[in-house]
Every structure is written in structure tokens, then in C-alpha cells.
Tab-separated table of C-alpha atoms in Angstrom:
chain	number	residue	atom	x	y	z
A	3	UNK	CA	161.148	289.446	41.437
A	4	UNK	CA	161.246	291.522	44.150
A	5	UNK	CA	164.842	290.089	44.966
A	6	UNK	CA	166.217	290.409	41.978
A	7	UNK	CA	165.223	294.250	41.756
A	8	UNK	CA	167.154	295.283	45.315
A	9	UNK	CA	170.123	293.348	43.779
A	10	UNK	CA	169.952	294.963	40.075
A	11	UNK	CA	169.227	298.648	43.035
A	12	UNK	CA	172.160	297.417	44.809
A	13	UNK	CA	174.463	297.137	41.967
A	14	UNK	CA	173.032	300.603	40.338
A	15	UNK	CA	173.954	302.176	43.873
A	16	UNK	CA	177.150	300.997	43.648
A	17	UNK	CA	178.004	301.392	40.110
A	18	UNK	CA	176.877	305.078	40.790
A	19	UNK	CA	179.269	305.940	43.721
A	20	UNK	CA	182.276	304.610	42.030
A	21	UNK	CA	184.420	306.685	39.495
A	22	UNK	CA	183.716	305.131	35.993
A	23	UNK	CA	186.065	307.423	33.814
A	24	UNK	CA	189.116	306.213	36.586
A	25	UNK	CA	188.102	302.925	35.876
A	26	UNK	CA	187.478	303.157	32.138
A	27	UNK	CA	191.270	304.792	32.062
A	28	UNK	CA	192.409	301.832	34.492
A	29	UNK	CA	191.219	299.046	32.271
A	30	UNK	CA	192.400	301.177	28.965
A	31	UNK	CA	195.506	300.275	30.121
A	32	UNK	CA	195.204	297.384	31.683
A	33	UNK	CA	194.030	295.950	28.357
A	34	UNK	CA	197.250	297.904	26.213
A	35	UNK	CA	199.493	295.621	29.075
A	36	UNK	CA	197.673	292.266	28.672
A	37	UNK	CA	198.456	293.147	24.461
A	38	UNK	CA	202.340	293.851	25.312
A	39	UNK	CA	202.223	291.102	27.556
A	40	UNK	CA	200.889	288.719	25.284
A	41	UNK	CA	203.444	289.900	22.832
A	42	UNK	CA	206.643	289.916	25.726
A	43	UNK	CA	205.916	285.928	26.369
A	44	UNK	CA	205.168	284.865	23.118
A	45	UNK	CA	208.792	283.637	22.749
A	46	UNK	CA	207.769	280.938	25.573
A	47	UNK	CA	205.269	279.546	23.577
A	48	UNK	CA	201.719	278.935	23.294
A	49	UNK	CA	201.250	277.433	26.340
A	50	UNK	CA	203.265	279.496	29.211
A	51	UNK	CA	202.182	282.818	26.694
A	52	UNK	CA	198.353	281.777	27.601
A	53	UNK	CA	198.974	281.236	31.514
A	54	UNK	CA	201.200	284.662	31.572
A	55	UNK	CA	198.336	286.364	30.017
A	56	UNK	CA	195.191	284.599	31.810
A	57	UNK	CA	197.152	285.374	35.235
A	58	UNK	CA	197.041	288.882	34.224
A	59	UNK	CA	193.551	288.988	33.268
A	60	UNK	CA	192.278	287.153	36.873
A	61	UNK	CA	194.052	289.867	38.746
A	62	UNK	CA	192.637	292.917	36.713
A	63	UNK	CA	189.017	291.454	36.887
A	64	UNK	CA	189.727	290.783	40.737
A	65	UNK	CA	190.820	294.284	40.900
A	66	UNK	CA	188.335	295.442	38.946
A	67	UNK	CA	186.071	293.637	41.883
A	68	UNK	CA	188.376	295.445	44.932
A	69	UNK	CA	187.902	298.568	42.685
A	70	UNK	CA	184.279	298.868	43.099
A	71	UNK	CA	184.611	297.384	47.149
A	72	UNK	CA	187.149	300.288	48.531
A	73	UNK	CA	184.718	302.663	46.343
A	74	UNK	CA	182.253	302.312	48.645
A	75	UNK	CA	184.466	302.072	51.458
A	76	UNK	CA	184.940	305.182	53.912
A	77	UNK	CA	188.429	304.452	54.616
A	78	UNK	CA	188.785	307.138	57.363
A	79	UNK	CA	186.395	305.179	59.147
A	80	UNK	CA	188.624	301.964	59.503
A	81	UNK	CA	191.276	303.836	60.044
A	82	UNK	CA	190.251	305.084	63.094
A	83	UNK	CA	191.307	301.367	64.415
A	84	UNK	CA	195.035	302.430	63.036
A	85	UNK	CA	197.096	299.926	65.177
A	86	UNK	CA	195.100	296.981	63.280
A	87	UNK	CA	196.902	298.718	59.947
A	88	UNK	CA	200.136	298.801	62.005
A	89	UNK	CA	200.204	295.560	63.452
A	90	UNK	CA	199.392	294.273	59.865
A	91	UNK	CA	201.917	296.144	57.950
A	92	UNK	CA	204.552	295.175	60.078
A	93	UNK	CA	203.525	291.443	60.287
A	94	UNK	CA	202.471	290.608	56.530
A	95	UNK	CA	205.952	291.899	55.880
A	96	UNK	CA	207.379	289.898	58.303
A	97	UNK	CA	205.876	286.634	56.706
A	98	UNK	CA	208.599	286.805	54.062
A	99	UNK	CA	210.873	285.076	56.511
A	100	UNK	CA	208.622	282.205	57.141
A	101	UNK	CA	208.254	278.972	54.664
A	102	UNK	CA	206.052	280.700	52.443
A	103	UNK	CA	208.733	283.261	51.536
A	104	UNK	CA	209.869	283.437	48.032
A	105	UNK	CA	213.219	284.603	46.728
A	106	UNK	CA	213.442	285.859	42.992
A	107	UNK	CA	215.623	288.318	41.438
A	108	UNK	CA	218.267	288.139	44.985
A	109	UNK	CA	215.760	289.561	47.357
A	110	UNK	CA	212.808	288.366	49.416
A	111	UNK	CA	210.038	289.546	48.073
A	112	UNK	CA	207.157	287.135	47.522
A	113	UNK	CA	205.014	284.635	49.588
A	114	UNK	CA	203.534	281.649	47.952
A	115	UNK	CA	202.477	278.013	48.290
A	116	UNK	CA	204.253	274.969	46.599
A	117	UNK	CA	201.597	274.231	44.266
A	118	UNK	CA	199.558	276.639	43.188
A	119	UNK	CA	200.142	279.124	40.640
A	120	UNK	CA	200.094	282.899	42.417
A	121	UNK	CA	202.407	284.305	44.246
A	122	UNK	CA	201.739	287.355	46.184
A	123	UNK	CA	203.699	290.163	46.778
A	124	UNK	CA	203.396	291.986	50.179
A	125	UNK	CA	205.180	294.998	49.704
A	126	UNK	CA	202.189	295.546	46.806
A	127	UNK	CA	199.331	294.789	49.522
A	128	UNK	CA	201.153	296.545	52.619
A	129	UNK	CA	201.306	299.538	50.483
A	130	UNK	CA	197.880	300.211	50.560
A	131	UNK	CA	197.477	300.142	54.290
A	132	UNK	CA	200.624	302.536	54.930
A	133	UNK	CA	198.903	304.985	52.915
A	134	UNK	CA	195.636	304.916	54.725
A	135	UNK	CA	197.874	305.151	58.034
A	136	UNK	CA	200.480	307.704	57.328
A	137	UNK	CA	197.443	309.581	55.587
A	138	UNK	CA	195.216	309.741	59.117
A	139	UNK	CA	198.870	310.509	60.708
A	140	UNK	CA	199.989	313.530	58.947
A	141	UNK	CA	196.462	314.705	58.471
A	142	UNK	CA	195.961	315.109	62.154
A	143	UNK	CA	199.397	317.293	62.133
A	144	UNK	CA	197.964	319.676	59.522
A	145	UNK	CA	194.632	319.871	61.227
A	146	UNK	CA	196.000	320.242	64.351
A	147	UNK	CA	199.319	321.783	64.434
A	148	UNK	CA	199.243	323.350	60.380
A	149	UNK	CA	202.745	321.281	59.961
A	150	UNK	CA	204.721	323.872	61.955
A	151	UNK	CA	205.488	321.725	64.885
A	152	UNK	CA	208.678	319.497	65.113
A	153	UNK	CA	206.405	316.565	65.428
A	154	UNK	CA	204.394	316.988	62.143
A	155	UNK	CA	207.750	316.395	60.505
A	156	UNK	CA	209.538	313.817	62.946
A	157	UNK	CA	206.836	311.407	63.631
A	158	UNK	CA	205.342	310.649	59.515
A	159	UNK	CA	208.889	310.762	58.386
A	160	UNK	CA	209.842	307.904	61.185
A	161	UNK	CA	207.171	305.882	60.040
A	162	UNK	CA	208.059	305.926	56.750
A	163	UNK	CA	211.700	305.191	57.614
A	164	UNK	CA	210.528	302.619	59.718
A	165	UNK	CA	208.767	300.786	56.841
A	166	UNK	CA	211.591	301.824	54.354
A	167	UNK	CA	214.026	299.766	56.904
A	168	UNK	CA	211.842	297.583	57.665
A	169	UNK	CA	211.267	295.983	54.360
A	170	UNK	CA	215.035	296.393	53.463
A	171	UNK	CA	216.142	294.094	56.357
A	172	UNK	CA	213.320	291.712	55.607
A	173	UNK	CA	213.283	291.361	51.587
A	174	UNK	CA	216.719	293.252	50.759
A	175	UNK	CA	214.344	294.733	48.425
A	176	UNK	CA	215.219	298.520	47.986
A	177	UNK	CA	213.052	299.538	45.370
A	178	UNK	CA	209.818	298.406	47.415
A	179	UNK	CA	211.108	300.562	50.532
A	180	UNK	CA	211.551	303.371	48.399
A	181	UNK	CA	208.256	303.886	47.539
A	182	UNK	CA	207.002	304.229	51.241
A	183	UNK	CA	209.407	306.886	51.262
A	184	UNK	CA	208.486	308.756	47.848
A	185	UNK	CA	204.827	308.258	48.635
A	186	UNK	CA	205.714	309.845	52.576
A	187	UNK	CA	207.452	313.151	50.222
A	188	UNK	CA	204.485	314.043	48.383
A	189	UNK	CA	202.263	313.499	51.220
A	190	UNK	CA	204.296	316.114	53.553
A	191	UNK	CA	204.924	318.458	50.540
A	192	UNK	CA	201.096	318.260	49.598
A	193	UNK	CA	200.142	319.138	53.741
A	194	UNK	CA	202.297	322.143	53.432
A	195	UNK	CA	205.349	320.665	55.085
A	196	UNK	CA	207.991	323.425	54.427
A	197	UNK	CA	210.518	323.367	51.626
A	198	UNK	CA	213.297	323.952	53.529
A	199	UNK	CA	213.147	320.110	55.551
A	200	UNK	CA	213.300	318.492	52.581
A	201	UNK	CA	216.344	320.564	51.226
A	202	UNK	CA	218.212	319.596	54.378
A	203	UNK	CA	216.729	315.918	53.758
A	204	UNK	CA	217.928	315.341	50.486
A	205	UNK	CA	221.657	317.160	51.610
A	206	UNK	CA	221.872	314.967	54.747
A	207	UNK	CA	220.557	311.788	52.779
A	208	UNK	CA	223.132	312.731	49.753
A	209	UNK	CA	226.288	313.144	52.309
A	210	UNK	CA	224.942	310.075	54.168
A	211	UNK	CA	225.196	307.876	50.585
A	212	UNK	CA	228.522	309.710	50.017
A	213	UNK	CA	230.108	308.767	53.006
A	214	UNK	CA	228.934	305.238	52.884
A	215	UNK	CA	230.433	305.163	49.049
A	216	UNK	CA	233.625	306.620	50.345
A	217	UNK	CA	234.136	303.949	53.100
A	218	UNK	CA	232.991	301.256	50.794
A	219	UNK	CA	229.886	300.077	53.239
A	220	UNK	CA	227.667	300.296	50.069
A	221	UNK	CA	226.219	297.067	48.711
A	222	UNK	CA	228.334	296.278	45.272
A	223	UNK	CA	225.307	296.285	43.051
A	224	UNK	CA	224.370	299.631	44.545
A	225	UNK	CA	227.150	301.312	43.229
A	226	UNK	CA	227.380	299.284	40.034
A	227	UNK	CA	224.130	300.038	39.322
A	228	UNK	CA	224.583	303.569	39.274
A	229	UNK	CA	228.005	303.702	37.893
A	230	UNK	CA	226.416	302.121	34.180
A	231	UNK	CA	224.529	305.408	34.152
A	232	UNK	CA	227.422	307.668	34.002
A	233	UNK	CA	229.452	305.166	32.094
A	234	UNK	CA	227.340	302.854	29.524
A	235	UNK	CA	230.526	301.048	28.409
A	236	UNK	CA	231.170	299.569	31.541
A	237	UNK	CA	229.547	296.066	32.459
A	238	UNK	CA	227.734	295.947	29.213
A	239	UNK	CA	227.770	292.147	29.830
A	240	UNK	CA	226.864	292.385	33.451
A	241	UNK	CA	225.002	295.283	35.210
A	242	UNK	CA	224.203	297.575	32.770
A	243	UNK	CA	223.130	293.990	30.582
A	244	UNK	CA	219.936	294.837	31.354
A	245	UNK	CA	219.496	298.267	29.765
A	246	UNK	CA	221.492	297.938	27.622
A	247	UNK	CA	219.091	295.163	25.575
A	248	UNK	CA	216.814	297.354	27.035
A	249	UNK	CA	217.567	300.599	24.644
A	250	UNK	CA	218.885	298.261	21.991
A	251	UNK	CA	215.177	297.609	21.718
A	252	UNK	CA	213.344	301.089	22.556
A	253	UNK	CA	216.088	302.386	19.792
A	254	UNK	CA	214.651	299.830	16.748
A	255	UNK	CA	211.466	300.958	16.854
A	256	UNK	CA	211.157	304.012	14.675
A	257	UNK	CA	207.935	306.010	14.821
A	258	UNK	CA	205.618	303.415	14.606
A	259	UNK	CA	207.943	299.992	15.557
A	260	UNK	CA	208.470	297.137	13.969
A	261	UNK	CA	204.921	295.841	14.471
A	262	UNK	CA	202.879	293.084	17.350
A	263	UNK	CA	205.004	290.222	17.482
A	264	UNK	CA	207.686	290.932	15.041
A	265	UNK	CA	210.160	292.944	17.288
A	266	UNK	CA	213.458	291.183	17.032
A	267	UNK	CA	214.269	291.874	20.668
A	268	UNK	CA	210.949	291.003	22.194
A	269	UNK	CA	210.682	287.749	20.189
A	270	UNK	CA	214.219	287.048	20.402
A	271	UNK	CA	215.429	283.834	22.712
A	272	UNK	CA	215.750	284.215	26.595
A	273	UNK	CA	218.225	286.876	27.515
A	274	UNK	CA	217.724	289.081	24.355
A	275	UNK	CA	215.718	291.656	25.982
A	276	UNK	CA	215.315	290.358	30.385
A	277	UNK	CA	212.710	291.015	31.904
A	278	UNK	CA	210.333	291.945	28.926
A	279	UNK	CA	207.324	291.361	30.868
A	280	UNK	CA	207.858	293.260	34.173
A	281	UNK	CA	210.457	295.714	34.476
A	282	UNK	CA	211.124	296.326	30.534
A	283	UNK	CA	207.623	296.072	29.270
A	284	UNK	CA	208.232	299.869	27.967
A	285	UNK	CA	210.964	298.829	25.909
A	286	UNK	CA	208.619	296.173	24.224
A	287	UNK	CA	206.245	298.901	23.469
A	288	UNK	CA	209.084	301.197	21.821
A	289	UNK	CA	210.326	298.443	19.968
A	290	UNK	CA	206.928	296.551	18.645
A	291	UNK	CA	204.946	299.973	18.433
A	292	UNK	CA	207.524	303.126	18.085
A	293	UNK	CA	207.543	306.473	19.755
A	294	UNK	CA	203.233	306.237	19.028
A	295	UNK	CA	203.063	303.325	21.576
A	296	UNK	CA	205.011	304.825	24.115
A	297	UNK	CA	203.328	308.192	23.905
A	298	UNK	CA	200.061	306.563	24.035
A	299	UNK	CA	201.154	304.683	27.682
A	300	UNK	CA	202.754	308.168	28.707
A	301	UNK	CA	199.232	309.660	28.041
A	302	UNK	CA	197.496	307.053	29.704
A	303	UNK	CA	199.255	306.837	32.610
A	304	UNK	CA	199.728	310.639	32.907
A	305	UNK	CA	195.382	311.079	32.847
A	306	UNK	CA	195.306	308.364	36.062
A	307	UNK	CA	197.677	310.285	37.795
A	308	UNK	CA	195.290	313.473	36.961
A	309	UNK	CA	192.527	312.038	38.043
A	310	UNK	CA	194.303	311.288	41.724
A	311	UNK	CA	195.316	314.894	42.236
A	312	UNK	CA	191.417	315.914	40.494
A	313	UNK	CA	189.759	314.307	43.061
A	314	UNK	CA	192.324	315.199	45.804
A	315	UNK	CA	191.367	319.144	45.061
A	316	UNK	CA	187.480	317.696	45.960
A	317	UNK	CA	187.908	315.891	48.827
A	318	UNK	CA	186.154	317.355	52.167
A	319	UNK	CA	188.727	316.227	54.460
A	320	UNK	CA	192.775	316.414	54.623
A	321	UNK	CA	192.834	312.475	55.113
A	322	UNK	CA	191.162	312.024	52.037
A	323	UNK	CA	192.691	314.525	50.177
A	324	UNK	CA	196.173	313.239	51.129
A	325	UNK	CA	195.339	309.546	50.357
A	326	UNK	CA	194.862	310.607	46.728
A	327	UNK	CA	197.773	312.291	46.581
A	328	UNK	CA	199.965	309.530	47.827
A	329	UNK	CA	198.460	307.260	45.452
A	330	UNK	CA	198.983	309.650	42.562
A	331	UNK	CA	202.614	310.476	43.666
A	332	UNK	CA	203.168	306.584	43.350
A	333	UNK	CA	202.128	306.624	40.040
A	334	UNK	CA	203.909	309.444	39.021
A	335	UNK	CA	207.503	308.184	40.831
A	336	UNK	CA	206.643	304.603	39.575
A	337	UNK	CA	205.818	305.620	35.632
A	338	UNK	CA	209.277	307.658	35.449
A	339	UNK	CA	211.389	305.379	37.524
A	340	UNK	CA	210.341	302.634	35.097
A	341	UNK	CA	210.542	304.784	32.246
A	342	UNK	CA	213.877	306.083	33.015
A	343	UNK	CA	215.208	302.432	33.854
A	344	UNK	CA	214.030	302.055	30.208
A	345	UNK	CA	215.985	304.882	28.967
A	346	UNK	CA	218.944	304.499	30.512
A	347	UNK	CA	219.218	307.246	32.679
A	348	UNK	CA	217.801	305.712	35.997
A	349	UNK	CA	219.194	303.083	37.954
A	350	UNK	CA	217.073	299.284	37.743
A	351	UNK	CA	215.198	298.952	40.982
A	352	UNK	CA	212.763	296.456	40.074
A	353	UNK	CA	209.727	299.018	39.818
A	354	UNK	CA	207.292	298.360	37.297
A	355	UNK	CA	205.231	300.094	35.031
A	356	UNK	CA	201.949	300.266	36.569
A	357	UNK	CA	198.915	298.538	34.922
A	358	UNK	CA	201.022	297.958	31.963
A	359	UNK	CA	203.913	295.084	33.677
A	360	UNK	CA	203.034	291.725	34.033
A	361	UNK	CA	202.186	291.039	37.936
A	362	UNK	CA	198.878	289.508	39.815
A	363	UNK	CA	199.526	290.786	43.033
A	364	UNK	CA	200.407	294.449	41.669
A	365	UNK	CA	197.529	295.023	39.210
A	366	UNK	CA	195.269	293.956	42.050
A	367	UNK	CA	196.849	296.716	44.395
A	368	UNK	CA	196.640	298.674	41.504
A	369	UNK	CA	192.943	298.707	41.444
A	370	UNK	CA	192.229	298.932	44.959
A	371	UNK	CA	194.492	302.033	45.306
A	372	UNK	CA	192.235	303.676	42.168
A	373	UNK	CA	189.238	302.313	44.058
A	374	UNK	CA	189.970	304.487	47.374
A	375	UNK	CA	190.569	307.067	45.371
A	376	UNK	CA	187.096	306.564	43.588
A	377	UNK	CA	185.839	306.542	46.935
A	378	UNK	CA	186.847	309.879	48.247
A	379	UNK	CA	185.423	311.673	44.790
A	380	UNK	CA	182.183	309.198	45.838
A	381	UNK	CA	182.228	311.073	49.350
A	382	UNK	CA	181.940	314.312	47.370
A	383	UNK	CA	178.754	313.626	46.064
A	384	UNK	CA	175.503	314.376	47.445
A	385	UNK	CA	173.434	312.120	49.807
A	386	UNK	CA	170.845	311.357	47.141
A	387	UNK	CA	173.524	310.293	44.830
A	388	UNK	CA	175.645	308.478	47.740
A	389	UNK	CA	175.053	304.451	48.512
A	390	UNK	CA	172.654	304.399	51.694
């Protein structure tokens, strides 16, 4: 009896430290996804509908599991061995270019075993780490130097180059590198980095894409893919396909759509709406549930990203602090990225909508990102309310 009472204290202690209104908004919409998802795959029948949506539901109760782990977690401690995080960011990348690399969609972006059913994705996993490490970095610049030397802003902004590159010439997967960046922006703008670097960052990075353009050293797709946004007429059958199906659906939808499983899009054959699982799961929404859906997800995903920058305000160091601000400025770039992509006025860079878009290896990231977070506000507490 005895036993079983530490394990019920041990689970009460642990239940206690964690944030349970993050969660409760985390599995809110993890549950609207696995409904759209259900819906998105429905066209592939019973059978591949019920492994899309089971796969969906391991990884959020896995996450659900890393959720409560990395809330009782002080992260700052492990971090202190930062060239473990280093060594593994760069090498878990690197694994894409052994046998267990995966190509889908034209880049490298997934490691998996002939066999079994999950892939994993490691620009998802790495992501975490990076955080954590450029965190610990650019909070010892503000601590230390109050971001006014030239190394507060030269050394973070290498490493996230670094990984930005790094993952390009590995996977060829843009999108995933641009995160690292966008995550690296709020981070420095949140530690006071001044306004003016990332004026003449943005110039020098706009001349730099300019020039490339001009010479023609820019990938094809690249341009293409922004060239549909300023023109929607041209490549309707070929890169702007994509979004166009895309708004063709999110347009049908009315107030309050067309209903579950009756969107003529979203249950239409293969190729009627691509990618209505991952990348276009908003335009399912719009179409099956009207503007109400996709308010609703809007909502949802705007009161995680509150929560991030909540519990960044009450964290008692700048390490924490900044880790819940790069996870929240994730969110936020992720959510309109996606969004946008939806609408037409972004360019596709295979970022999904978070919690909502079918992926294992991404709703489990998911969760553990939300779980550090959980652990900072956890750090806030009092001892007698802490996990001894």
C-alpha cells in the first residue's frame, strides 16, 4: 500500500508542477486536428483513414508523456553540457544522408526504417535542442554584455546561419532552416538586440536574394513559387496548383462550411485539394466548417502562443525567459506562414499548422516544446509547490 501511495505522491507532484491550462489548450487542438484529419483522409478509405488517424493519436499521447517529462525538467541545467546539444544537432541532421534517409516532397527530410510504420523527422527533434542552446548563448550576452557588444549579435546569428545552412545542404529543405532563423529573430529582438541590426539584416538579406534573382543563381521553384503570388494566373496547373485547390476550397465554405465529411474538395479524389492533411489542413477547415472553424483554430492557436510569452514575463532567469519566447515565436511564424500558404498570399514552404497537421514526429516536438515551457512557469512556483 505503501508503494502504491509514493507512486499516486509521485504522480500528484508531477501533475502539480506542470502547466495544465497549456496542456488542456494543447490537446483542445490536438483533438480539433485528429477531427480534420479524420475528415482530410477519409477519401483513402476506411482503412488508411484509421492508420492516418491512430498515428496521430500515438504521437499526441507520447507527447502528452514528453509534455509532463521536460515539465519537470530544469533545462538550464543540461544545458550547461552545451557541446552534447551541438554535437547532436549537427549529427542527427547529418543522418539524413545515411540509409535511413527519406526523400518526400524533393527534399531530404525524414529518417525511417523499411518496415515499420513512423518516420521521424529531425529537423522537428533538432529544433528543440537549438532552442535550449542558442537560448543559454544569447542569454549569457544579455547578462553579460546587455547585447551592446559586436559579439552578442555575431556569434547567435552564426549559429543560427550555421543550422539554417546546414540543414539546406543536407535536406534541401528551406522551410525547416527557416525556422532556426525566425526562432534566432525573436530571440535577439526579445534580449533587446537593437532595431537597427535587423533593419540592415533584412536590407542586406533582400539585396542578397535580388542579386541572386538577377543573375539567375536562384533555384527555379524559388522564384516560381513566389512569382504565383503576384500573378495567380500563372502555373495554375503547376506551382501555384497547390493553392490554388487550396482557396478553391477555403472559398466554398461560407460561414459555417459545407459540413464534416461533405466538403467537395476535401472528399474529392487524389489531387483535388494536395496535401489536405499536412500543409492544407486549414483549407479543410474553411471548406468543411466556414469562417467559424477557422476562427476557432486562429483562437486556439493564438491562446498557446499567449501562454509562451505569459510565462516568459515570469520566468526568473533570461535563459528561461528566452526559451519561451522562441517557442512562442515558432508558433506564431508557423500559424501565419501556414495560414498565409492557405490564403494565397505566402509562398508554400512545407510548414505546417501546428497541432492541427497530420505528423508523428511534429506533434511530439510539439508537446515537448509546450512542456519546457510548462517547466519554466513550474520554476516560478514556490518550493512547497515545486517536485522535490
Amino acid at each position: 500500500m505503501t508503494i502504491f501511495k509514493r507512486m499516486w505522491q509521485s504522480v500528484q507532484d508531477i501533475v502539480r508542477k506542470a502547466d495544465m491550462k497549456l496542456l488542456g489548450l494543447c490537446m483542445v487542438c490536438s483533438a480539433f486536428g485528429l477531427i480534420l484529419i479524420a475528415s482530410a483522409t477519409n477519401y483513402l478509405g476506411s482503412e488508411t483513414q484509421l492508420k492516418r488517424v491512430m498515428i496521430q493519436a500515438a504521437g499526441a499521447v507520447i507527447g502528452i508523456g514528453a509534455y509532463f517529462i521536460f515539465s519537470n525538467l530544469d533545462v538550464e541545467h543540461f544545458a550547461e553540457k552545451w557541446w552534447l546539444f551541438l554535437v547532436f544537432n549537427v549529427g542527427f541532421i547529418a543522418l539524413l544522408r545515411t540509409k535511413l534517409g527519406i526523400t518526400a516532397g524533393g527534399n531530404l527530410s525524414w529518417l525511417g526504417i523499411k518496415g515499420f510504420p513512423l518516420n521521424v523527422q529531425p529537423a522537428e527533434i533538432v529544433r528543440l535542442t537549438y532552442t535550449v542552446l542558442l537560448a543559454k548563448q544569447i542569454a549569457w550576452f544579455r547578462d553579460n554584455q546587455r547585447m551592446k557588444g559586436l559579439g552578442s549579435l555575431v556569434f547567435p546569428a552564426a549559429h543560427a546561419g550555421f543550422m539554417f545552412v546546414w540543414i539546406y545542404v543536407i535536406s534541401k529543405d528551406a522551410g525547416s532552416g527557416l525556422m532556426y532563423l525566425v526562432i534566432y529573430a525573436g530571440m535577439a529582438l526579445a534580449a533587446g538586440l537593437a532595431w537597427y541590426w535587423f533593419a540592415i539584416g533584412f536590407t542586406g538579406l533582400g539585396l542578397g536574394i535580388g542579386l541572386l534573382a538577377l543573375f539567375e543563381k536562384l533555384p527555379t521553384y524559388w522564384v516560381e513559387r513566389f512569382h504565383v503570388l503576384f500573378d495567380h494566373s500563372y502555373s495554375p496547373q503547376g506551382r501555384g496548383y497547390q493553392q490554388t485547390r487550396g482557396m478553391l476550397a477555403l472559398g466554398s465554405g461560407g460561414l459555417f462550411g459545407q459540413g464534416l465529411f461533405h466538403g467537395i474538395q476535401t472528399q474529392g479524389i487524389e489531387g483535388s485539394l494536395p496535401a489536405r492533411q499536412t500543409d492544407f489542413i486549414f483549407c479543410v477547415c474553411g471548406e468543411e466548417l466556414g469562417l467559424v472553424g477557422c476562427f476557432a483554430i486562429i483562437v486556439l492557436e493564438f491562446l498557446v502562443v499567449y501562454r509562451c510569452f505569459q510565462t516568459a514575463r515570469l520566468a526568473k532567469s533570461s535563459m528561461d525567459a528566452l526559451i519561451c519566447v522562441g517557442f512562442g515565436t515558432m508558433l506564431i511564424f508557423q500559424t501565419i506562414e501556414n495560414i498565409g500558404m492557405c490564403l494565397f498570399v505566402m509562398p508554400v514552404i512545407g510548414l505546417t499548422l501546428p497541432f492541427f497537421s497530420y505528423g508523428g514526429s511534429s506533434i511530439v516536438a510539439l508537446y515537448a516544446a509546450m512542456g519546457m515551457v510548462s517547466g519554466v512557469r513550474g520554476r516560478t512556483l514556490p518550493d512547497w509547490l515545486r517536485k522535490t
